[in-house]
Short mmCIF file of N, CA and C and ligand atoms in Angstrom, two decimals:
data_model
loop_
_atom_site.label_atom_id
_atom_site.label_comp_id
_atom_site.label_asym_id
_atom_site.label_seq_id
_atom_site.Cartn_x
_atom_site.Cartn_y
_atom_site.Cartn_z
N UNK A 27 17.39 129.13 -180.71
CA UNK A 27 18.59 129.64 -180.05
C UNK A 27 18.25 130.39 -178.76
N UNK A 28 17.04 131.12 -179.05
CA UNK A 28 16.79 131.88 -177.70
C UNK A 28 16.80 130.99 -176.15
N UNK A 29 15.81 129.62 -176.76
CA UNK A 29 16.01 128.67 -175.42
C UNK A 29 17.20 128.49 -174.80
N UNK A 30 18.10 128.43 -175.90
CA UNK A 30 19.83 127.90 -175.09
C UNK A 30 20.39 129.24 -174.36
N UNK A 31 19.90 130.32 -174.55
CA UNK A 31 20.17 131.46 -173.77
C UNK A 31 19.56 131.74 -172.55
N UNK A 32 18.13 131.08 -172.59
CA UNK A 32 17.39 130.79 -171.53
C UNK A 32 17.60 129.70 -170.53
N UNK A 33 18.45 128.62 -171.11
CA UNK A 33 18.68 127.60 -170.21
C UNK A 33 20.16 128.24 -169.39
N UNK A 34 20.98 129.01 -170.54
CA UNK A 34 21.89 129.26 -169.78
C UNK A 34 22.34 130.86 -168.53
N UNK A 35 20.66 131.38 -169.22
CA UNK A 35 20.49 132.38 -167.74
C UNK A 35 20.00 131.75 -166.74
N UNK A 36 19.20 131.02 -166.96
CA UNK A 36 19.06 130.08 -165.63
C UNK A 36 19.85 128.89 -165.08
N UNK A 37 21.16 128.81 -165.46
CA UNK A 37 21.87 127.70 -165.09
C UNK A 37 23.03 128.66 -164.53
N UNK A 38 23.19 130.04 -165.05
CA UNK A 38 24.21 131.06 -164.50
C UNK A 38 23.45 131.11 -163.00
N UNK A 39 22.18 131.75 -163.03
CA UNK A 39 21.72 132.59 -161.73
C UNK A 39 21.82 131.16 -160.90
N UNK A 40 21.39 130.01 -161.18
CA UNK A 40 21.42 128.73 -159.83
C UNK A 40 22.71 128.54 -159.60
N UNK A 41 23.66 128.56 -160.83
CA UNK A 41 25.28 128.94 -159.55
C UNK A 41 25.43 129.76 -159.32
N UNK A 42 25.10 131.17 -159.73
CA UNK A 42 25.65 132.42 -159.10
C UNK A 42 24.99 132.35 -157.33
N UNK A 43 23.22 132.01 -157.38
CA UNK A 43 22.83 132.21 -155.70
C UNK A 43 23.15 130.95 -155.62
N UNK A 44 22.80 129.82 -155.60
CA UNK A 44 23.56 128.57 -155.12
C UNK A 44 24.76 128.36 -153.96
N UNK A 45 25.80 128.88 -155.30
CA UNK A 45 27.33 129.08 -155.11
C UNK A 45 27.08 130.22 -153.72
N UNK A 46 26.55 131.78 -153.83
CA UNK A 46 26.73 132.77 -152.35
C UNK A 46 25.99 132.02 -151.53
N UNK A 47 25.09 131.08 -151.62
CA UNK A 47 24.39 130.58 -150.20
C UNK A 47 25.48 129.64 -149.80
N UNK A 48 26.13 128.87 -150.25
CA UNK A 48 26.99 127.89 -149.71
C UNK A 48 27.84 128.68 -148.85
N UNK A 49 28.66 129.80 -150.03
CA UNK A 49 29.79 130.72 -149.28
C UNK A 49 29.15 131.66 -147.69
N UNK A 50 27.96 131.57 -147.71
CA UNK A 50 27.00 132.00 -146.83
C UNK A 50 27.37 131.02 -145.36
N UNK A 51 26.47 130.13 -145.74
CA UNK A 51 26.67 128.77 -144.77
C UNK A 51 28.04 128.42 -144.16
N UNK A 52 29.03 128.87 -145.31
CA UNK A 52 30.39 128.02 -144.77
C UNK A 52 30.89 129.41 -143.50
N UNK A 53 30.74 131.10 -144.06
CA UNK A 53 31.18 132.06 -143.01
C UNK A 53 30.41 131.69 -142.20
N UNK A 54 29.03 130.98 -141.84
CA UNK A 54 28.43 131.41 -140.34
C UNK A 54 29.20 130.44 -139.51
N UNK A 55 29.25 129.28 -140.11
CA UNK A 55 30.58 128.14 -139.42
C UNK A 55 31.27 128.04 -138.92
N UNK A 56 32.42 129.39 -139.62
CA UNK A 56 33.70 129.71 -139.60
C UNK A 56 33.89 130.47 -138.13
N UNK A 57 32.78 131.25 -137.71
CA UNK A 57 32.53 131.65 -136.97
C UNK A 57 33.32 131.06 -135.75
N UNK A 58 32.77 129.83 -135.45
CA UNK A 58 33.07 128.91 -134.58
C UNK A 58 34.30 128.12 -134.32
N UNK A 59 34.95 128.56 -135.50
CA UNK A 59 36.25 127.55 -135.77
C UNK A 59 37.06 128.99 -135.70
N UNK A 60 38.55 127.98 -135.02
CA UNK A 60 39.73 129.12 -134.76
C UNK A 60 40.56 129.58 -135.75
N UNK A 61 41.35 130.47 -135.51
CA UNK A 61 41.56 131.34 -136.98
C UNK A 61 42.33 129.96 -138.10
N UNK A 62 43.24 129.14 -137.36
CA UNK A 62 43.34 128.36 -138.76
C UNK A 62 42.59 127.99 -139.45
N UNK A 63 41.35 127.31 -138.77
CA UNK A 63 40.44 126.24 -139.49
C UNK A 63 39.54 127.30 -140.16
N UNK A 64 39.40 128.68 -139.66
CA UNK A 64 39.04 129.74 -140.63
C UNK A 64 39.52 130.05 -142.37
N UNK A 65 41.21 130.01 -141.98
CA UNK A 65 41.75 130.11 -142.97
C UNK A 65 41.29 129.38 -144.31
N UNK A 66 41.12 128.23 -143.47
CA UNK A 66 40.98 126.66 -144.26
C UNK A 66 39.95 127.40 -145.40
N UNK A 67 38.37 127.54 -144.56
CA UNK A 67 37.25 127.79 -144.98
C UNK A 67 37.25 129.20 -145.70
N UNK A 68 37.84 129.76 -145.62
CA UNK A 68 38.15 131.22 -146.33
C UNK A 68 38.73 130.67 -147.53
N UNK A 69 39.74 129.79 -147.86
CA UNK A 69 40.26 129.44 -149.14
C UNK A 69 39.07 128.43 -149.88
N UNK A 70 38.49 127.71 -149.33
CA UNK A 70 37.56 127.44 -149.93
C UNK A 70 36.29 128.18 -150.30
N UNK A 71 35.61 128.97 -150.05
CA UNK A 71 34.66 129.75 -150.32
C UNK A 71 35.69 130.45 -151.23
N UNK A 72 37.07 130.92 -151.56
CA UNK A 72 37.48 131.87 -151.92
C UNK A 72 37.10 130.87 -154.23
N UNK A 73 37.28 129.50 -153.76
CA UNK A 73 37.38 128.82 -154.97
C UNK A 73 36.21 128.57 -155.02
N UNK A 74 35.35 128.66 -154.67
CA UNK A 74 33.64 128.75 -154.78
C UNK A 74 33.46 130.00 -155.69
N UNK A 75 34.06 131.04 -154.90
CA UNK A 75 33.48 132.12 -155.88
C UNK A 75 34.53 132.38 -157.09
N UNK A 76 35.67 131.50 -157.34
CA UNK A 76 36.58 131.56 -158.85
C UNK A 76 35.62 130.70 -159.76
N UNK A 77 35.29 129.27 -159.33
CA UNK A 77 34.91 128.27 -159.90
C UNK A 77 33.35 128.58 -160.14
N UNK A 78 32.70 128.65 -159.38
CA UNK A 78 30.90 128.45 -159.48
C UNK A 78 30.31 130.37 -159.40
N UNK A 79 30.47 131.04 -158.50
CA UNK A 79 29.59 132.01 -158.49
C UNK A 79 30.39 133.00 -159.73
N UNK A 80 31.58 133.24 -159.68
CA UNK A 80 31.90 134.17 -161.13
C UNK A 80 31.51 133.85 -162.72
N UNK A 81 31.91 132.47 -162.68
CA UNK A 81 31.33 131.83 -163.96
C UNK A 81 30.13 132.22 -164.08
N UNK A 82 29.09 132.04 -162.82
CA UNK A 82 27.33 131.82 -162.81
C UNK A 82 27.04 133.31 -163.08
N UNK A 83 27.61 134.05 -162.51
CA UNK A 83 26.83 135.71 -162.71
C UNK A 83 27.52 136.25 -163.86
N UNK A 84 28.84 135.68 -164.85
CA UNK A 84 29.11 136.14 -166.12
C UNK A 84 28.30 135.87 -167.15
N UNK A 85 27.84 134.38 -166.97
CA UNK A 85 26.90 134.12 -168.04
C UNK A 85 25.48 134.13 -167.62
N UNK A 86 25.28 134.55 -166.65
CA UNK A 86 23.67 135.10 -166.39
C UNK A 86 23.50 136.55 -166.87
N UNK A 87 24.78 137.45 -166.82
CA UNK A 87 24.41 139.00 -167.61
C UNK A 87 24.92 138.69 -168.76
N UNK A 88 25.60 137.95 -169.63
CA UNK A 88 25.69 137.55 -170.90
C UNK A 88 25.02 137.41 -171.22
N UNK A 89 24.67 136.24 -170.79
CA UNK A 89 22.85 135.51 -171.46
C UNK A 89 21.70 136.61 -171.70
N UNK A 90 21.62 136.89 -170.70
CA UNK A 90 20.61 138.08 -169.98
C UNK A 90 20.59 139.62 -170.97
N UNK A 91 21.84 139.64 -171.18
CA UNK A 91 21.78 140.71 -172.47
C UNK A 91 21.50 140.53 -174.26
N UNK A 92 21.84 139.28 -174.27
CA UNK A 92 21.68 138.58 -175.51
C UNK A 92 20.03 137.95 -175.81
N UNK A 93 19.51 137.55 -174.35
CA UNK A 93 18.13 137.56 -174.43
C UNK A 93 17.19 138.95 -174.77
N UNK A 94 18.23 140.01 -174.25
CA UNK A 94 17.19 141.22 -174.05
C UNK A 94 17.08 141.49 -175.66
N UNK A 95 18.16 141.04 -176.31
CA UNK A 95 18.09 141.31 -177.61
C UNK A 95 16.70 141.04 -178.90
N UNK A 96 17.36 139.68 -177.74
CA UNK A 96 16.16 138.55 -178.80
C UNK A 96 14.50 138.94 -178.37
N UNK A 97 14.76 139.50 -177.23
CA UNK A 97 13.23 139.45 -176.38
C UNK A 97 12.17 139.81 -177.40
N UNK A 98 11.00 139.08 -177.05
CA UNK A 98 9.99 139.23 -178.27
C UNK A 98 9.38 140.53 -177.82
N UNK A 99 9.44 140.90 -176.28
CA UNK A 99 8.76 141.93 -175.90
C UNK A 99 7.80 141.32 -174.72
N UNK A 100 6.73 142.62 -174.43
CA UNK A 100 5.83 142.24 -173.12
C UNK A 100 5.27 141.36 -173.79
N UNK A 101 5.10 140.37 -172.46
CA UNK A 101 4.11 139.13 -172.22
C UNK A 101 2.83 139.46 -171.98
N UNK A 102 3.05 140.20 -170.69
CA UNK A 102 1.81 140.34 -170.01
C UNK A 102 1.80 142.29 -169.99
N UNK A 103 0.82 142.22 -169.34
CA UNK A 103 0.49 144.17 -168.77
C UNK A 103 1.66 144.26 -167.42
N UNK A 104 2.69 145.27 -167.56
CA UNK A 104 3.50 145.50 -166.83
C UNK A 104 4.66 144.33 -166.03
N UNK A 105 4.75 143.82 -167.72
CA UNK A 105 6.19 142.85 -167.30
C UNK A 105 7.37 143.34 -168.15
N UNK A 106 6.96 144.81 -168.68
CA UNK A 106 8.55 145.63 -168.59
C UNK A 106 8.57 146.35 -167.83
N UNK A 107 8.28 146.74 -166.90
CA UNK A 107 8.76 147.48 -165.58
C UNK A 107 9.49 146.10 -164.86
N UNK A 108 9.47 144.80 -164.83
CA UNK A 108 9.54 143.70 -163.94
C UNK A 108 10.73 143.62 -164.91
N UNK A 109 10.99 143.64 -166.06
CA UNK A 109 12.30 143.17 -167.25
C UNK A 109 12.98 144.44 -166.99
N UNK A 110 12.73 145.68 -166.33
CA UNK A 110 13.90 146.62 -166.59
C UNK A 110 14.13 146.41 -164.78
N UNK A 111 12.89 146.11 -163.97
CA UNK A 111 13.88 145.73 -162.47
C UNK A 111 14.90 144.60 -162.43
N UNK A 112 14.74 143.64 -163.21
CA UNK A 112 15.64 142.30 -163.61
C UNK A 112 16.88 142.89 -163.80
N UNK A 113 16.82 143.50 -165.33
CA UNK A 113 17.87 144.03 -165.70
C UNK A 113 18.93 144.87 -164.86
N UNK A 114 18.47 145.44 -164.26
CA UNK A 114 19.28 146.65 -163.77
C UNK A 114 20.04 145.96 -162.28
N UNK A 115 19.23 145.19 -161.44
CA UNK A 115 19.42 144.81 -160.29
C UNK A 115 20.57 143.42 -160.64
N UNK A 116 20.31 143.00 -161.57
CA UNK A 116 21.07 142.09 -162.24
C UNK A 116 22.30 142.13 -162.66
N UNK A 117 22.41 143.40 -163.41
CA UNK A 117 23.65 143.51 -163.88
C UNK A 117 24.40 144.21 -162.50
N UNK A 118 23.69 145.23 -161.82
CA UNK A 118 24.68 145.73 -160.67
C UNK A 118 24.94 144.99 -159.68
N UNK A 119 23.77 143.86 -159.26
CA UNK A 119 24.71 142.38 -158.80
C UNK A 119 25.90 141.83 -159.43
N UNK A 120 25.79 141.53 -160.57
CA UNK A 120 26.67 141.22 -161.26
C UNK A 120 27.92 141.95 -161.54
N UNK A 121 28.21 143.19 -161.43
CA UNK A 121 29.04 144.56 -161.56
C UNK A 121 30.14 144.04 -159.75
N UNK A 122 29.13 144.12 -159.03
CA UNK A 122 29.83 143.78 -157.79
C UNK A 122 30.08 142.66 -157.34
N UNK A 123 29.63 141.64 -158.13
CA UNK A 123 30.24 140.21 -157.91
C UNK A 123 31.36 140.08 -158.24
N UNK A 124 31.34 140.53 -159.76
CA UNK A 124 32.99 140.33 -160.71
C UNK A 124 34.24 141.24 -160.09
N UNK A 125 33.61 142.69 -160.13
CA UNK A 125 35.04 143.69 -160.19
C UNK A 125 35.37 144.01 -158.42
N UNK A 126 34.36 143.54 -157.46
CA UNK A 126 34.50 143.47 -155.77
C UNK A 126 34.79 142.46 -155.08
N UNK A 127 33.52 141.65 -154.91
CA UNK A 127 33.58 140.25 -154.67
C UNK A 127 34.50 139.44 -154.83
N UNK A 128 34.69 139.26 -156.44
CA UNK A 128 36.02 138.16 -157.05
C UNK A 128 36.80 137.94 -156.74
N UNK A 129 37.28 139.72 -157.07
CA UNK A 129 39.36 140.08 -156.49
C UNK A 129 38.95 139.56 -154.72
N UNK A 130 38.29 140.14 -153.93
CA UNK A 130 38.55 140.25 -152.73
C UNK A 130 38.67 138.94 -152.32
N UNK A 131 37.69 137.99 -152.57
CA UNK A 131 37.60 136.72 -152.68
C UNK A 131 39.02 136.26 -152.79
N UNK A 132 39.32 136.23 -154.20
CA UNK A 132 40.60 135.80 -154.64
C UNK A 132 41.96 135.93 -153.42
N UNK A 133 41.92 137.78 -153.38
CA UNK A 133 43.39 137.92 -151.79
C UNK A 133 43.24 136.87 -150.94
N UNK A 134 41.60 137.82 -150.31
CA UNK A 134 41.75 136.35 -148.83
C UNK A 134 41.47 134.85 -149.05
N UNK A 135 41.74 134.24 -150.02
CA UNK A 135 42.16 132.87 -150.08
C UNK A 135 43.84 133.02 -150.32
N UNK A 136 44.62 134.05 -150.55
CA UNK A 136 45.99 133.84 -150.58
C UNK A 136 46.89 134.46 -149.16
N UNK A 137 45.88 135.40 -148.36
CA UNK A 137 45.77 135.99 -147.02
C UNK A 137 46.19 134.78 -145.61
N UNK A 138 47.13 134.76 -144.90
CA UNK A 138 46.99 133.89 -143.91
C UNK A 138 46.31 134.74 -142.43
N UNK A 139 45.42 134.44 -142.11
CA UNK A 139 44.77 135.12 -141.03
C UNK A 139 45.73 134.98 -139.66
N UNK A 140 46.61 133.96 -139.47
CA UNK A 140 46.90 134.10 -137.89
C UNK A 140 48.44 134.77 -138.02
N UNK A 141 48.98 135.15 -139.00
CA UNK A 141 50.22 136.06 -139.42
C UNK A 141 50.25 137.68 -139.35
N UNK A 142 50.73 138.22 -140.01
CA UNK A 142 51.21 139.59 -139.97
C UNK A 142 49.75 139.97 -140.69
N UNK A 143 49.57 139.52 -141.48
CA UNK A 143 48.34 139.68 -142.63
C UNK A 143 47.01 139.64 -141.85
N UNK A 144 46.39 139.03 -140.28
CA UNK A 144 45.43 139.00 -139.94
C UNK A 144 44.82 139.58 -139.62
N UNK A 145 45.24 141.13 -139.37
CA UNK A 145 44.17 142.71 -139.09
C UNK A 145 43.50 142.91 -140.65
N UNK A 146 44.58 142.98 -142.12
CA UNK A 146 43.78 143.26 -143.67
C UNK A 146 43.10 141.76 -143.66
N UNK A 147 42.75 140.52 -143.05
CA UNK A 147 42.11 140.14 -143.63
C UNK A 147 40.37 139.86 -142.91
N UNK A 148 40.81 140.41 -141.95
CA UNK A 148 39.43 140.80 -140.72
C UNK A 148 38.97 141.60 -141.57
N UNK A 149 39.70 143.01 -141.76
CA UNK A 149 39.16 143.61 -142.49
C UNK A 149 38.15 143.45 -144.10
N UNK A 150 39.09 142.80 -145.03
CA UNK A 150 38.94 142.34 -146.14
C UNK A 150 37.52 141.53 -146.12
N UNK A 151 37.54 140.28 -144.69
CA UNK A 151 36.21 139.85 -144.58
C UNK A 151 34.69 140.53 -144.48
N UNK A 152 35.46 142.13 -143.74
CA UNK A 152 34.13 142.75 -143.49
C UNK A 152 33.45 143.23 -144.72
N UNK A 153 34.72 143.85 -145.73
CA UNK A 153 34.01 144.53 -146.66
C UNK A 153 33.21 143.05 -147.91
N UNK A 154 33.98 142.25 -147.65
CA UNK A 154 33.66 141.01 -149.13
C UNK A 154 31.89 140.91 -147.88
N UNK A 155 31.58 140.63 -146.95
CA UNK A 155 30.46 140.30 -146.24
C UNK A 155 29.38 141.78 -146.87
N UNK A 156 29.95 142.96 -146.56
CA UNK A 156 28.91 143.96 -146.77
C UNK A 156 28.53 144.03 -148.24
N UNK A 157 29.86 143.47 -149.31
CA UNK A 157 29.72 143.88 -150.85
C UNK A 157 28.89 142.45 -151.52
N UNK A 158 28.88 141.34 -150.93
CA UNK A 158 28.02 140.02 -151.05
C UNK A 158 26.45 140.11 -150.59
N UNK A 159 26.39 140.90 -149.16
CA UNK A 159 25.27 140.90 -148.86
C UNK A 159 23.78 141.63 -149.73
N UNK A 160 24.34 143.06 -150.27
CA UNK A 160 24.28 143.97 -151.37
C UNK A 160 23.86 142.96 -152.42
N UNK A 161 25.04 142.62 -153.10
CA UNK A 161 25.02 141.55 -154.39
C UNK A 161 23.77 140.78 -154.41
N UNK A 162 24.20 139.83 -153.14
CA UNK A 162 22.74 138.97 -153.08
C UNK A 162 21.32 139.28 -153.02
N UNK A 163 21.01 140.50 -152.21
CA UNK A 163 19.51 141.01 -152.42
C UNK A 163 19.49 141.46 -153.83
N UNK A 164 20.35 141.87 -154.52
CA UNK A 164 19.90 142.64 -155.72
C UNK A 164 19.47 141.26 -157.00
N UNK A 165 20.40 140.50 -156.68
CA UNK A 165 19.90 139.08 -157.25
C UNK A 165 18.39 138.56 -156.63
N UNK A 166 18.47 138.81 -156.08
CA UNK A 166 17.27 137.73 -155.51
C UNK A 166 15.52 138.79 -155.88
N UNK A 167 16.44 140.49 -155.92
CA UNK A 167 14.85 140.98 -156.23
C UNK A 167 15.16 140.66 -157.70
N UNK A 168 16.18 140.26 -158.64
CA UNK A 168 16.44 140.16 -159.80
C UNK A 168 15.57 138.70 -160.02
N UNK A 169 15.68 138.00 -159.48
CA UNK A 169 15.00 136.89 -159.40
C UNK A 169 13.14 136.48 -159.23
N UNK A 170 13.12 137.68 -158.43
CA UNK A 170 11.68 137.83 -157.79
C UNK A 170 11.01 138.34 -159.82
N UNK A 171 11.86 139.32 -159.97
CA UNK A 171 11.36 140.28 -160.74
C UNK A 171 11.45 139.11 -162.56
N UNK A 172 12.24 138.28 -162.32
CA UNK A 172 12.13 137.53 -163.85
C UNK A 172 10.93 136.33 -163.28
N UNK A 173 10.83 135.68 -162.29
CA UNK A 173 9.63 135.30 -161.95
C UNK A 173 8.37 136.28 -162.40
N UNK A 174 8.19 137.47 -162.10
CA UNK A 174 7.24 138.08 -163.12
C UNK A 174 7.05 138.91 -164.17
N UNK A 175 8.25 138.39 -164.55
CA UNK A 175 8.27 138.48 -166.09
C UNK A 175 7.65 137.55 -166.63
N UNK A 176 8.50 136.34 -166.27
CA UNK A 176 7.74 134.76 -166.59
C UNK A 176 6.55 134.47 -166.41
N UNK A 177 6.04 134.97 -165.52
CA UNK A 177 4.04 134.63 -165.04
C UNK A 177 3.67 135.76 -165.02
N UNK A 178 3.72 136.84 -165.20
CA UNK A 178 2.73 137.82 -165.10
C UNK A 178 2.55 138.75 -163.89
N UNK A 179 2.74 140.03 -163.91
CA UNK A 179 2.27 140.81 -162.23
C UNK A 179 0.88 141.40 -162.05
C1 LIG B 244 20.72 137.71 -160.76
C2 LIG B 244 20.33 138.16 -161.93
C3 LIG B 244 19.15 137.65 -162.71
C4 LIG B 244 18.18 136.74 -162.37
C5 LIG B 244 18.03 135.97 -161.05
C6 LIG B 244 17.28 136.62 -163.50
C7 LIG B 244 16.17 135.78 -163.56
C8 LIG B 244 15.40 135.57 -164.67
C9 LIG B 244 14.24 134.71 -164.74
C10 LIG B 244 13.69 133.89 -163.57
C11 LIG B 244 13.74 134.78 -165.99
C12 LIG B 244 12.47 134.11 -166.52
C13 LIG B 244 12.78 132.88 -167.25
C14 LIG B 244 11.53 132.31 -167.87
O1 LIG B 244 11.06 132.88 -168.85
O2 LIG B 244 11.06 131.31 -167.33
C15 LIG B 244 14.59 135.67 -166.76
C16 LIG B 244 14.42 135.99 -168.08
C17 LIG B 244 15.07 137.02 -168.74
N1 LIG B 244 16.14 137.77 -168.24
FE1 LIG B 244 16.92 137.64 -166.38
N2 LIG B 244 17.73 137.47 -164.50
C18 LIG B 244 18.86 138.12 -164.06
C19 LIG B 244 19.62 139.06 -164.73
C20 LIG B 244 19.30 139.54 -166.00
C21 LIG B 244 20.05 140.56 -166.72
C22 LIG B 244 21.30 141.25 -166.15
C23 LIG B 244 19.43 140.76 -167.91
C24 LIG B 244 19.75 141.70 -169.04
C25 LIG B 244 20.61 142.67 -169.01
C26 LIG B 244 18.30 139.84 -167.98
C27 LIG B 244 17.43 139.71 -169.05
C28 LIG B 244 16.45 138.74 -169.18
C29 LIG B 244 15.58 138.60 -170.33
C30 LIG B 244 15.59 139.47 -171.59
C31 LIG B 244 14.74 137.51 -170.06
C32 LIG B 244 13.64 136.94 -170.97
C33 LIG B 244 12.35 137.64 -170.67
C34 LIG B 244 11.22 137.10 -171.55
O3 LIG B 244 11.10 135.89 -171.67
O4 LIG B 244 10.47 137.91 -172.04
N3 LIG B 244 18.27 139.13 -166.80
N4 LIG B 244 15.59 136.14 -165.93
#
């Protein structure tokens, strides 16, 4: 059973970063395109992160807690300092993906940018950009850090 918890923390975290690199790629784009064709790309990244990155970072701290359960313990010499940086960076990625990210996500895909609504959703973009950017390093040292869990530091 533990494996199927293992396949499915690692099938959460490849859509959770997956899914923000796409939503990544599509804002530097957007850049370039005028506020409609913005709009466009704002509602899509907005169903990127309903569909692929919320799903991916619910069941990567699901999994991820249900493993900690099962965990047999250290592998190696100082791969629980590397399992409690996982943990922690993990779940508070995950903390600000779901209860920041999501909702904000969610408005500005229902937000029309070239209307009355286009100063809150300039705005809205800045903060979902600063609360993603956050998210994502904490994943990725979360990532660094179950890499040495897995092999050893
Ligand atoms: C973005 C977040 C996370 C990433 C990228 C991540 C990544 C990883 C990786 C790469 C592994 C090693 C898999 C292997 O053995 O080959 C792993 C295992 C594990 N993760 Fe995470 N993780 C994350 C969040 C969490 C959270 C939030 C928890 C618990 C609260 C957690 C608990 C565990 C446990 C217990 C293991 C098994 C360690 C062992 O085999 O001894 N992870 N994770």
């Amino acid at each position: 059973m533990t494996r199927v918890w293992l396949l499915l923390h690692l099938l959460g975290f490849t859509m959770w970063i997956g899914g923000a690199l796409a939503v990544m790629v599509a804002g530097v784009a957007g850049r370039r395109e005028n506020r409609g064709a913005l709009g466009a790309i704002v509602r899509g990244q907005s169903l990127v992160y309903r569909v692929i990155i919320a799903p991916g970072a619910l069941v990567t701290v699901l999994a991820g807690i249900l493993l900690t359960f099962r965990n047999s313990g250290t592998r190696f010499p100082g791969a629980d300092l590397w399992l409690i940086v996982m943990q922690a960076c993990g779940i508070l990625a995950g903390l600000l993906t779901l209860f920041i990210s999501l909702p904000t996500a969610a408005k500005l895909g229902r937000l029309d940018p070239e209307g009355k609504t286009g100063p809150y959703f300039d705005e809205l973009r800045a903060r979902q950009k600063l609360v993603s950017t956050i998210a994502g390093v904490l994943a990725l040292v979360a990532l660094v850090a179950g890499m040495m869990v897995a092999h050893g530091g």
